[in-house]
PDB file of C-alpha atoms in Angstrom:
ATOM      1  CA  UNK A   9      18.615  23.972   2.516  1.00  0.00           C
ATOM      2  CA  UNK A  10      15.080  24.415   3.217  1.00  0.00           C
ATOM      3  CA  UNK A  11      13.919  24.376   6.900  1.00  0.00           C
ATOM      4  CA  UNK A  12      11.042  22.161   7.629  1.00  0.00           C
ATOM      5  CA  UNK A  13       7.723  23.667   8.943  1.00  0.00           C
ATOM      6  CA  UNK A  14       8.835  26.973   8.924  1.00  0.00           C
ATOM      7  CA  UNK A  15       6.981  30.066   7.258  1.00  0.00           C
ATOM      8  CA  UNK A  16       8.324  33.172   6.425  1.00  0.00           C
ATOM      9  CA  UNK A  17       6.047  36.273   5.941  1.00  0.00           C
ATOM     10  CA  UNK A  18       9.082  38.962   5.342  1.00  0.00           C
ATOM     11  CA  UNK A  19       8.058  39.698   1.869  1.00  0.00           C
ATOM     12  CA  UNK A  20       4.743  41.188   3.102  1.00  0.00           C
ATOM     13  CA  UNK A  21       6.210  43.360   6.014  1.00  0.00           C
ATOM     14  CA  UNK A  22       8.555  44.442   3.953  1.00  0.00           C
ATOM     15  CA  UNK A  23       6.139  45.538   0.950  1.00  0.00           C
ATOM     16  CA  UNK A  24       4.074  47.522   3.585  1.00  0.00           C
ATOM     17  CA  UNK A  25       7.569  49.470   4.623  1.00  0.00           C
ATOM     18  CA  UNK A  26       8.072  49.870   0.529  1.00  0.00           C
ATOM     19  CA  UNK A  27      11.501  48.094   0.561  1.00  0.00           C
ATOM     20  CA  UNK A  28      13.332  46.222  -2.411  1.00  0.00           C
ATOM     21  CA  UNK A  29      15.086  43.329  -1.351  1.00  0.00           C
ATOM     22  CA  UNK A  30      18.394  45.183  -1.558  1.00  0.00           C
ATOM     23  CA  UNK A  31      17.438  48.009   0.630  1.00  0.00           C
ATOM     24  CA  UNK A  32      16.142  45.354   3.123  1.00  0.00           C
ATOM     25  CA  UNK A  33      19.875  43.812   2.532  1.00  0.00           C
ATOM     26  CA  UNK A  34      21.553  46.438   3.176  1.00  0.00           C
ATOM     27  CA  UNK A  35      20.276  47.492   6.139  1.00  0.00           C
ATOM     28  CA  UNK A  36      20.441  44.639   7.759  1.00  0.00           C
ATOM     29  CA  UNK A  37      23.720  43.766   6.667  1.00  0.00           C
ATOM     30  CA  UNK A  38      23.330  40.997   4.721  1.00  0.00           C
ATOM     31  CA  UNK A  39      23.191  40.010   0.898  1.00  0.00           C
ATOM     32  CA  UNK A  40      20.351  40.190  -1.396  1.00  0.00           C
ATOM     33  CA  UNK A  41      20.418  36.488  -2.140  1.00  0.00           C
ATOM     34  CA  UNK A  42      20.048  36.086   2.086  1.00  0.00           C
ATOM     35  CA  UNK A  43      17.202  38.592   2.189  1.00  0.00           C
ATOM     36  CA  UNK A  44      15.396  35.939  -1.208  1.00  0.00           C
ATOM     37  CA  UNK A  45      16.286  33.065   0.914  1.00  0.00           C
ATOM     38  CA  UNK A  46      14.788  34.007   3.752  1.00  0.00           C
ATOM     39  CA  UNK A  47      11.478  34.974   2.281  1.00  0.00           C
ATOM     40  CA  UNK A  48      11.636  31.808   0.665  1.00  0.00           C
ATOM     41  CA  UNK A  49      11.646  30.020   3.773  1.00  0.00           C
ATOM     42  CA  UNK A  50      15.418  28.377   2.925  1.00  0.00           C
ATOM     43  CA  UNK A  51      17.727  30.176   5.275  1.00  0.00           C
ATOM     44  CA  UNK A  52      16.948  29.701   8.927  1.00  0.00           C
ATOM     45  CA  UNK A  53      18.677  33.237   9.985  1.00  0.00           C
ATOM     46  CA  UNK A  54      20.627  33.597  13.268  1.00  0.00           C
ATOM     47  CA  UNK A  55      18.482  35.169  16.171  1.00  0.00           C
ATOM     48  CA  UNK A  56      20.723  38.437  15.990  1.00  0.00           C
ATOM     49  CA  UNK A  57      19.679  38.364  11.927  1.00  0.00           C
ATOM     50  CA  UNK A  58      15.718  38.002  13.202  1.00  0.00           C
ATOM     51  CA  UNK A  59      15.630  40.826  15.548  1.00  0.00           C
ATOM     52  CA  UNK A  60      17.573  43.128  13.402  1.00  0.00           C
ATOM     53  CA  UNK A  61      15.054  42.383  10.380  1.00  0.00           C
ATOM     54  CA  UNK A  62      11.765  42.938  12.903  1.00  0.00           C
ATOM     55  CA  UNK A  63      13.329  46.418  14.078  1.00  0.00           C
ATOM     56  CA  UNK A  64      13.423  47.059  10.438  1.00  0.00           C
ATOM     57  CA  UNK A  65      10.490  46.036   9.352  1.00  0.00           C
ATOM     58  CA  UNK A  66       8.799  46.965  12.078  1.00  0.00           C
ATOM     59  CA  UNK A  67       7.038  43.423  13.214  1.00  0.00           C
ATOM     60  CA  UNK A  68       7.429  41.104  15.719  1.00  0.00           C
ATOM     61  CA  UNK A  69       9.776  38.248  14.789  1.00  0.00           C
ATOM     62  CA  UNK A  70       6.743  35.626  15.713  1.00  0.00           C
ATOM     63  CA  UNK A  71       5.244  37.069  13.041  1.00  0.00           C
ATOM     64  CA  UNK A  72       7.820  37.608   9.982  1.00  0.00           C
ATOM     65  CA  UNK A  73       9.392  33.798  10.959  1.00  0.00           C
ATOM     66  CA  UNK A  74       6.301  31.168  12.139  1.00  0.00           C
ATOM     67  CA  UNK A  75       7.167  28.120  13.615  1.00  0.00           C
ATOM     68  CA  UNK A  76       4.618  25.656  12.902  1.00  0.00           C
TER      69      UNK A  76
ATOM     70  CA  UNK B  25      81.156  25.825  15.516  1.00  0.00           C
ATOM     71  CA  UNK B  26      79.193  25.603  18.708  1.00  0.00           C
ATOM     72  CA  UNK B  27      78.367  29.550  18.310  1.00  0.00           C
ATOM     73  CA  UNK B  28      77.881  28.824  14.601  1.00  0.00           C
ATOM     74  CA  UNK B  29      75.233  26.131  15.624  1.00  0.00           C
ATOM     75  CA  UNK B  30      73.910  28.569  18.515  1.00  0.00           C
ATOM     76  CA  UNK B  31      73.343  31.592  15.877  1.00  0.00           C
ATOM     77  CA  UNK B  32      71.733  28.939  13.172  1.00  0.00           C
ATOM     78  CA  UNK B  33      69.622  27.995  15.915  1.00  0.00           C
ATOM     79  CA  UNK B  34      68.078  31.444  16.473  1.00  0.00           C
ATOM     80  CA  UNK B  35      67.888  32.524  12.955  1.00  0.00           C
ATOM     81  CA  UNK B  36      65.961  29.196  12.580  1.00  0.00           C
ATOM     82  CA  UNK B  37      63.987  30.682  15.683  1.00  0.00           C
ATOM     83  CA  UNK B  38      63.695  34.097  14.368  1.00  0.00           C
ATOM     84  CA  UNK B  39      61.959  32.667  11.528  1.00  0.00           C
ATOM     85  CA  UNK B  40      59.488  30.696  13.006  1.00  0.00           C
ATOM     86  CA  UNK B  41      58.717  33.210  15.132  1.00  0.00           C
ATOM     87  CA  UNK B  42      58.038  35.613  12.509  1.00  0.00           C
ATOM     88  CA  UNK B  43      55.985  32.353  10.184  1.00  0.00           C
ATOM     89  CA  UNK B  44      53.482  32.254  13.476  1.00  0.00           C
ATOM     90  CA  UNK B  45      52.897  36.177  13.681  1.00  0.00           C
ATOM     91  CA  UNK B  46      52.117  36.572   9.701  1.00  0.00           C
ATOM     92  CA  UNK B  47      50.096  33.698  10.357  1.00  0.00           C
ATOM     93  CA  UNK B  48      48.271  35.188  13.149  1.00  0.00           C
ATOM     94  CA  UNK B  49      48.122  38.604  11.415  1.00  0.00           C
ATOM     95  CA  UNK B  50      46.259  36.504   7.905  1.00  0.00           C
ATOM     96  CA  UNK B  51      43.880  34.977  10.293  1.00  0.00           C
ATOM     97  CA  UNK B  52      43.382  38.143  12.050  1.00  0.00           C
ATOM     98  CA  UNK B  53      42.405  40.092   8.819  1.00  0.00           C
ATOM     99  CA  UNK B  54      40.077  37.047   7.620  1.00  0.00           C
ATOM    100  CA  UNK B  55      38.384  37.259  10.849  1.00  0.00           C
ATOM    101  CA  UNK B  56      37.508  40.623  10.553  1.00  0.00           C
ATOM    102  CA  UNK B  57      37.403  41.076   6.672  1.00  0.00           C
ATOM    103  CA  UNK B  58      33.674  42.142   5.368  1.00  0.00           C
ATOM    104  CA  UNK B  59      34.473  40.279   2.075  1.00  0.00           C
ATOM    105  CA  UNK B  60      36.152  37.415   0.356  1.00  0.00           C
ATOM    106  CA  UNK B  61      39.375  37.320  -0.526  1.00  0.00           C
ATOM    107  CA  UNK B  62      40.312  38.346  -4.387  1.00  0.00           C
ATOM    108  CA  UNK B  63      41.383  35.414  -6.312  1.00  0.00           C
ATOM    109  CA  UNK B  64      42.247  35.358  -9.909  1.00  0.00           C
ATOM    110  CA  UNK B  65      40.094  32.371 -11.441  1.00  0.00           C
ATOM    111  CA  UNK B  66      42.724  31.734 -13.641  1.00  0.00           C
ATOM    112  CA  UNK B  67      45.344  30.321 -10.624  1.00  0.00           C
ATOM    113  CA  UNK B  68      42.827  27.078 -11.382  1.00  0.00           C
ATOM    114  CA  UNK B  69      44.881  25.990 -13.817  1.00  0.00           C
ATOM    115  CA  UNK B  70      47.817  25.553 -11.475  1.00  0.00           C
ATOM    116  CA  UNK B  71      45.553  22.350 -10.812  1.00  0.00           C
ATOM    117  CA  UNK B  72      47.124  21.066 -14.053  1.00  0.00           C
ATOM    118  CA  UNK B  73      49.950  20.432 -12.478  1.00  0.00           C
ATOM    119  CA  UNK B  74      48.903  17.768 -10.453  1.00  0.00           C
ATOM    120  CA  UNK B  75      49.319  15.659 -13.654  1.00  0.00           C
ATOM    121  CA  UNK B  76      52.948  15.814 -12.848  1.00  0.00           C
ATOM    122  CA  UNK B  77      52.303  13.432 -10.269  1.00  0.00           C
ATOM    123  CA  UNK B  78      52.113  10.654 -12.983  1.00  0.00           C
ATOM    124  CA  UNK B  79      55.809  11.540 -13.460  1.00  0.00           C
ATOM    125  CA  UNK B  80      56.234   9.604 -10.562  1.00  0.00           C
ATOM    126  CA  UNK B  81      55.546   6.374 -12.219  1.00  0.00           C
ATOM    127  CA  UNK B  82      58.056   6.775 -14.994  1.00  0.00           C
ATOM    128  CA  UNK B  83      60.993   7.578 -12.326  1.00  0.00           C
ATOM    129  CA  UNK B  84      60.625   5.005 -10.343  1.00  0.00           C
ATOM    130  CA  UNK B  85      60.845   2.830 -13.108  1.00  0.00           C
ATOM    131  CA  UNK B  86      64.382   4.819 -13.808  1.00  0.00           C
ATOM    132  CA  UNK B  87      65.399   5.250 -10.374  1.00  0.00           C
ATOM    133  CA  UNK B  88      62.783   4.034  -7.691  1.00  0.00           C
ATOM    134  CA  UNK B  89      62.403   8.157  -7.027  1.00  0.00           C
ATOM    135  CA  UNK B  90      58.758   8.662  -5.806  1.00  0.00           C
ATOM    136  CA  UNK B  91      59.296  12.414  -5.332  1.00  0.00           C
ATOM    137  CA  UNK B  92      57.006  13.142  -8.140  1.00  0.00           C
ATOM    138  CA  UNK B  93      53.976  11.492  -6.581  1.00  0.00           C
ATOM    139  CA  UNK B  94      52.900  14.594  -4.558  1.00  0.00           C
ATOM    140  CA  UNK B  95      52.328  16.579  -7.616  1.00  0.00           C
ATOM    141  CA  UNK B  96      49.291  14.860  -7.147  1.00  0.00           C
ATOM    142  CA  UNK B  97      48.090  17.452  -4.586  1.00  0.00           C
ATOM    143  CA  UNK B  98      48.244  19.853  -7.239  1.00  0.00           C
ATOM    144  CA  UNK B  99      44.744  19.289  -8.855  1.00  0.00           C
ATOM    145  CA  UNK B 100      43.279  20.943  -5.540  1.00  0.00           C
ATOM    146  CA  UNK B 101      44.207  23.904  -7.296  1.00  0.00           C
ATOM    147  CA  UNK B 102      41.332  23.585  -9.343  1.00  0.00           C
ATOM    148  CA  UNK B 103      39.243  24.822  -6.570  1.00  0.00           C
ATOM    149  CA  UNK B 104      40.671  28.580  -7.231  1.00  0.00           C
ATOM    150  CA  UNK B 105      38.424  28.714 -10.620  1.00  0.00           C
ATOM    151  CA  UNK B 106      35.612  28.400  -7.582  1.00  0.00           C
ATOM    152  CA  UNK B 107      37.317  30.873  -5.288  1.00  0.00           C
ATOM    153  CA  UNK B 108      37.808  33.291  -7.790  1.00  0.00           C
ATOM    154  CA  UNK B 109      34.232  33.038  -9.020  1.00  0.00           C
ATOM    155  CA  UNK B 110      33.284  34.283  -5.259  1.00  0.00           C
ATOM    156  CA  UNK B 111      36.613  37.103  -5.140  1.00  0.00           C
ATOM    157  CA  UNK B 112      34.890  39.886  -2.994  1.00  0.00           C
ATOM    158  CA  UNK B 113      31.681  38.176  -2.078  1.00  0.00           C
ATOM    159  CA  UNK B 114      30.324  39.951   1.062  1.00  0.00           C
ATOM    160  CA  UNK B 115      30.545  37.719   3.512  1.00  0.00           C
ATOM    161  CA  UNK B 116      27.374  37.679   5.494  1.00  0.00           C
ATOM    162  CA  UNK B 117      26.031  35.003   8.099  1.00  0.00           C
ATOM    163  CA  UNK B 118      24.831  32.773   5.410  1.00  0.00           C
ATOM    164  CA  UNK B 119      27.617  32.662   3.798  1.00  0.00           C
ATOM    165  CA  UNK B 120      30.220  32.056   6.853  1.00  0.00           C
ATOM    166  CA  UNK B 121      27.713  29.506   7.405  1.00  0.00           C
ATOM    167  CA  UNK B 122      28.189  27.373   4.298  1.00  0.00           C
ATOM    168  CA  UNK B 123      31.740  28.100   4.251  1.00  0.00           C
ATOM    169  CA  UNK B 124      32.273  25.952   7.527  1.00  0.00           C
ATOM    170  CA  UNK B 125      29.540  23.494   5.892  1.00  0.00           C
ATOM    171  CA  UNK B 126      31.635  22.786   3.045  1.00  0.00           C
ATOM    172  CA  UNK B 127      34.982  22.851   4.866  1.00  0.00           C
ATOM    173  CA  UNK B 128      33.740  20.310   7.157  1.00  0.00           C
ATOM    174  CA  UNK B 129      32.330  17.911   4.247  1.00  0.00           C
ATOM    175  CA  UNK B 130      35.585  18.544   2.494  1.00  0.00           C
ATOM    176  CA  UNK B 131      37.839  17.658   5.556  1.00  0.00           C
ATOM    177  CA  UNK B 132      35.549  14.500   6.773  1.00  0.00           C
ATOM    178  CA  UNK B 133      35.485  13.372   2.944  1.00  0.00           C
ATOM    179  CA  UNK B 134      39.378  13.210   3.068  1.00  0.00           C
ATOM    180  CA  UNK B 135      40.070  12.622   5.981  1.00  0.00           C
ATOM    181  CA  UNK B 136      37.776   9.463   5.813  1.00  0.00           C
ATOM    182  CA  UNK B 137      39.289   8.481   2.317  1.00  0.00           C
ATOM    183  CA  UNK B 138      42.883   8.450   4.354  1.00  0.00           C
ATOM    184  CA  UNK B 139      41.783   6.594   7.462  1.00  0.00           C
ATOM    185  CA  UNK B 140      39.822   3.534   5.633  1.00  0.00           C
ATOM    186  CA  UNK B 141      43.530   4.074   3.061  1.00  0.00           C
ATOM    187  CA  UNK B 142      45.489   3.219   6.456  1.00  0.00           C
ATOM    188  CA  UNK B 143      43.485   0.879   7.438  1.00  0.00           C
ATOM    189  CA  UNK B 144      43.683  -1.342   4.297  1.00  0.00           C
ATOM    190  CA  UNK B 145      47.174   0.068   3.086  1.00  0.00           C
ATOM    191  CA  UNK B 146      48.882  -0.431   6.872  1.00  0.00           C
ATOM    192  CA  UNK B 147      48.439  -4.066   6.724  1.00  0.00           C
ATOM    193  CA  UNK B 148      51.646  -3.878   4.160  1.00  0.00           C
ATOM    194  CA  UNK B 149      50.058  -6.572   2.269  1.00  0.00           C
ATOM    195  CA  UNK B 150      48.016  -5.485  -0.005  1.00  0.00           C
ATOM    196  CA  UNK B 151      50.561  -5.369  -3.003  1.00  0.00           C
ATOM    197  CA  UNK B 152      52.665  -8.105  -1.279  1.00  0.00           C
ATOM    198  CA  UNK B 153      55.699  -5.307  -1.595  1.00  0.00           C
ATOM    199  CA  UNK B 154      56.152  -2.398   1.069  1.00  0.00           C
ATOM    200  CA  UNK B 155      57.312  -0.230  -1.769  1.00  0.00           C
ATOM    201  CA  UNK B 156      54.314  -0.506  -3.922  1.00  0.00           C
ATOM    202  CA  UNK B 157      52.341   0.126  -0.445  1.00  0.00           C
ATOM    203  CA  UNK B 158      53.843   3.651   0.422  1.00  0.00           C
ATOM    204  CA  UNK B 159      53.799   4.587  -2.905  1.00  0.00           C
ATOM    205  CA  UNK B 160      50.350   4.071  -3.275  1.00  0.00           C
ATOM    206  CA  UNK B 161      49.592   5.711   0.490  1.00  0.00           C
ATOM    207  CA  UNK B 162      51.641   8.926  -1.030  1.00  0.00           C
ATOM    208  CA  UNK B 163      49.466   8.602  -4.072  1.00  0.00           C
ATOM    209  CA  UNK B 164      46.165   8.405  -1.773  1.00  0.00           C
ATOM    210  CA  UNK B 165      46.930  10.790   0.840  1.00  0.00           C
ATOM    211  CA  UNK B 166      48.160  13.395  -1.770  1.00  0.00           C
ATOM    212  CA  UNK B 167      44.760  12.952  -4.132  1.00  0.00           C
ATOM    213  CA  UNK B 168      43.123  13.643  -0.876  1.00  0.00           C
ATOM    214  CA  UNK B 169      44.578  16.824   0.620  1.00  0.00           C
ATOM    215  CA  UNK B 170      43.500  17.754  -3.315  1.00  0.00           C
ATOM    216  CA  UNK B 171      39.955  16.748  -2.730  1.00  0.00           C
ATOM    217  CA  UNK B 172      40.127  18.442   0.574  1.00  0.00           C
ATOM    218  CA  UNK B 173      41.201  21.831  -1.290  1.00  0.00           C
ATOM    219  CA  UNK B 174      39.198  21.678  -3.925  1.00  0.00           C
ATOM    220  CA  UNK B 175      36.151  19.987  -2.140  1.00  0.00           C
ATOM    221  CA  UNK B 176      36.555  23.025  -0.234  1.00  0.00           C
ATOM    222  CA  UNK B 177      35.691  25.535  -2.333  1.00  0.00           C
ATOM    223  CA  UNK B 178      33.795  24.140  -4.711  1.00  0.00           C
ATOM    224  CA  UNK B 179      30.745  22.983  -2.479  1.00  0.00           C
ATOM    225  CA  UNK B 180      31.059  26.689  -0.896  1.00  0.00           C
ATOM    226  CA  UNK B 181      30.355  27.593  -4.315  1.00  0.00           C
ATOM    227  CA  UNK B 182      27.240  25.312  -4.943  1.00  0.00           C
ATOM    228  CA  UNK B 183      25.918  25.944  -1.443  1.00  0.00           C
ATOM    229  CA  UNK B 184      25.845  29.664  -1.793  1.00  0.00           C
ATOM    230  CA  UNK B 185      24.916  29.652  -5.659  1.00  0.00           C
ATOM    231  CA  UNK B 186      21.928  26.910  -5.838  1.00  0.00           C
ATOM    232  CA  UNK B 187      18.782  28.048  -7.376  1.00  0.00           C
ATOM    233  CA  UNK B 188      20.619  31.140  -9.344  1.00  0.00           C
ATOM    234  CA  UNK B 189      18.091  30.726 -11.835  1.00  0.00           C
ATOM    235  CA  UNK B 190      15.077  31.551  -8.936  1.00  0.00           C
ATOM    236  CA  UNK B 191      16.858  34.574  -8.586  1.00  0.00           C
ATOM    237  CA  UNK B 192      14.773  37.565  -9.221  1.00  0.00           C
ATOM    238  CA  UNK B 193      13.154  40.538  -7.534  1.00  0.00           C
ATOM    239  CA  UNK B 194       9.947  39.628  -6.554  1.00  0.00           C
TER     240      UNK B 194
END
């Protein structure tokens, strides 16, 4: 299920807020495996998912999920 | 007897009535529920019934009865050995998401299995005997609600379990 063209940079916002994949998960309300998806670029996450992950992390979603 | 038929008629009623709002209720809960349902992996083996459906063979040799043929739906009950593998999942986007992928696959596999089975099976004269052609359109259409069920489930379960072995904290 991998999403062409697409980059995902969660993994390094989320290291600079110290979170483990499951805390990350759980406060967004997803599942770990989502969260491992995601940062492996194979989950293209709903817009709702997106914004809630950037007000997490902190970021801007143009810059956790790039477009190419 | 016409009040006999009139009170038969509403009990009939009654129970429909009460078949659409525990229907409604189940679909209400799923819609809301955080998590998958619990199912006991071990209901899978109900899908060895579906082997029953070669009864069907054997009685109508005895007495043309093709009752036995739909026993063939059974063997969608393998798909519980799936479902119970994901009993309590949490059900996040990504997984609502590949649980309408896979019921759609499933349905449009079965449902194209039972059109292009009509289309050849309709003509009557495949077998050159309309009892030979229902029994085999029983025999197809139950084998395919079976795929459909078990279809079902089991490509929810490969969808939302591919690459286990990647799976690590990184």
């Amino acid at each position: 299920m991998s999403v062409p063209d697409f980059e995902c940079r969660l993994k390094k916002y989320r290291l600079l807020k110290d979170l483990t994949q499951e805390q990350l998960a759980a406060q967004v309300g997803v599942r770990r495996e989502t969260i491992m998806r995601l940062e492996k670029a194979q989950y293209n996450p709903s817009l709702k998912l997106a914004i809630h992950i950037s007000r997490v992390v902190g970021a801007p979603i143009e810059e956790i999920f790039v477009f190419k | 007897m016409i009040i006999s038929g009139i009170l038969i008629t509403l009990y009939i009623l009654y129970l429909f009535a009460l078949l659409v709002k525990a229907i409604s209720v189940k679909k209400e809960k799923e819609r809301t529920s955080q998590s998958a349902r619990a199912v006991d992996p071990r209901l899978g083996f109900l899908g060895f019934m579906g082997f029953a459906g070669f009864l069907g063979f054997w009685t109508y040799s005895i007495d043309k009865t093709i009752f036995p043929f739909i026993f063939f739906m059974f063997f969608g009950f393998f798909g519980f050995f799936y479902e119970g593998k994901m009993s309590h999942t949490f059900m996040d986007e990504r997984y609502r998401e590949n649980k309408l992928k896979a019921h759609m696959t499933a349905n449009k596999t079965a449902f194209a299995i039972i059109f292009f089975a009509l289309l050849i099976l309709g003509q009557g004269k495949l077998m050159g005997n309309l009892e030979y052609t229902l029994i085999a359109l029983i025999i197809v259409i139950a084998l395919s609600i079976a795929l459909e069920i078990f279809l079902g489930e089991y490509l929810l379960y490969c969808y939302d379990n591919d690459e286990q072995f990647e799976e690590s904290e990184e």
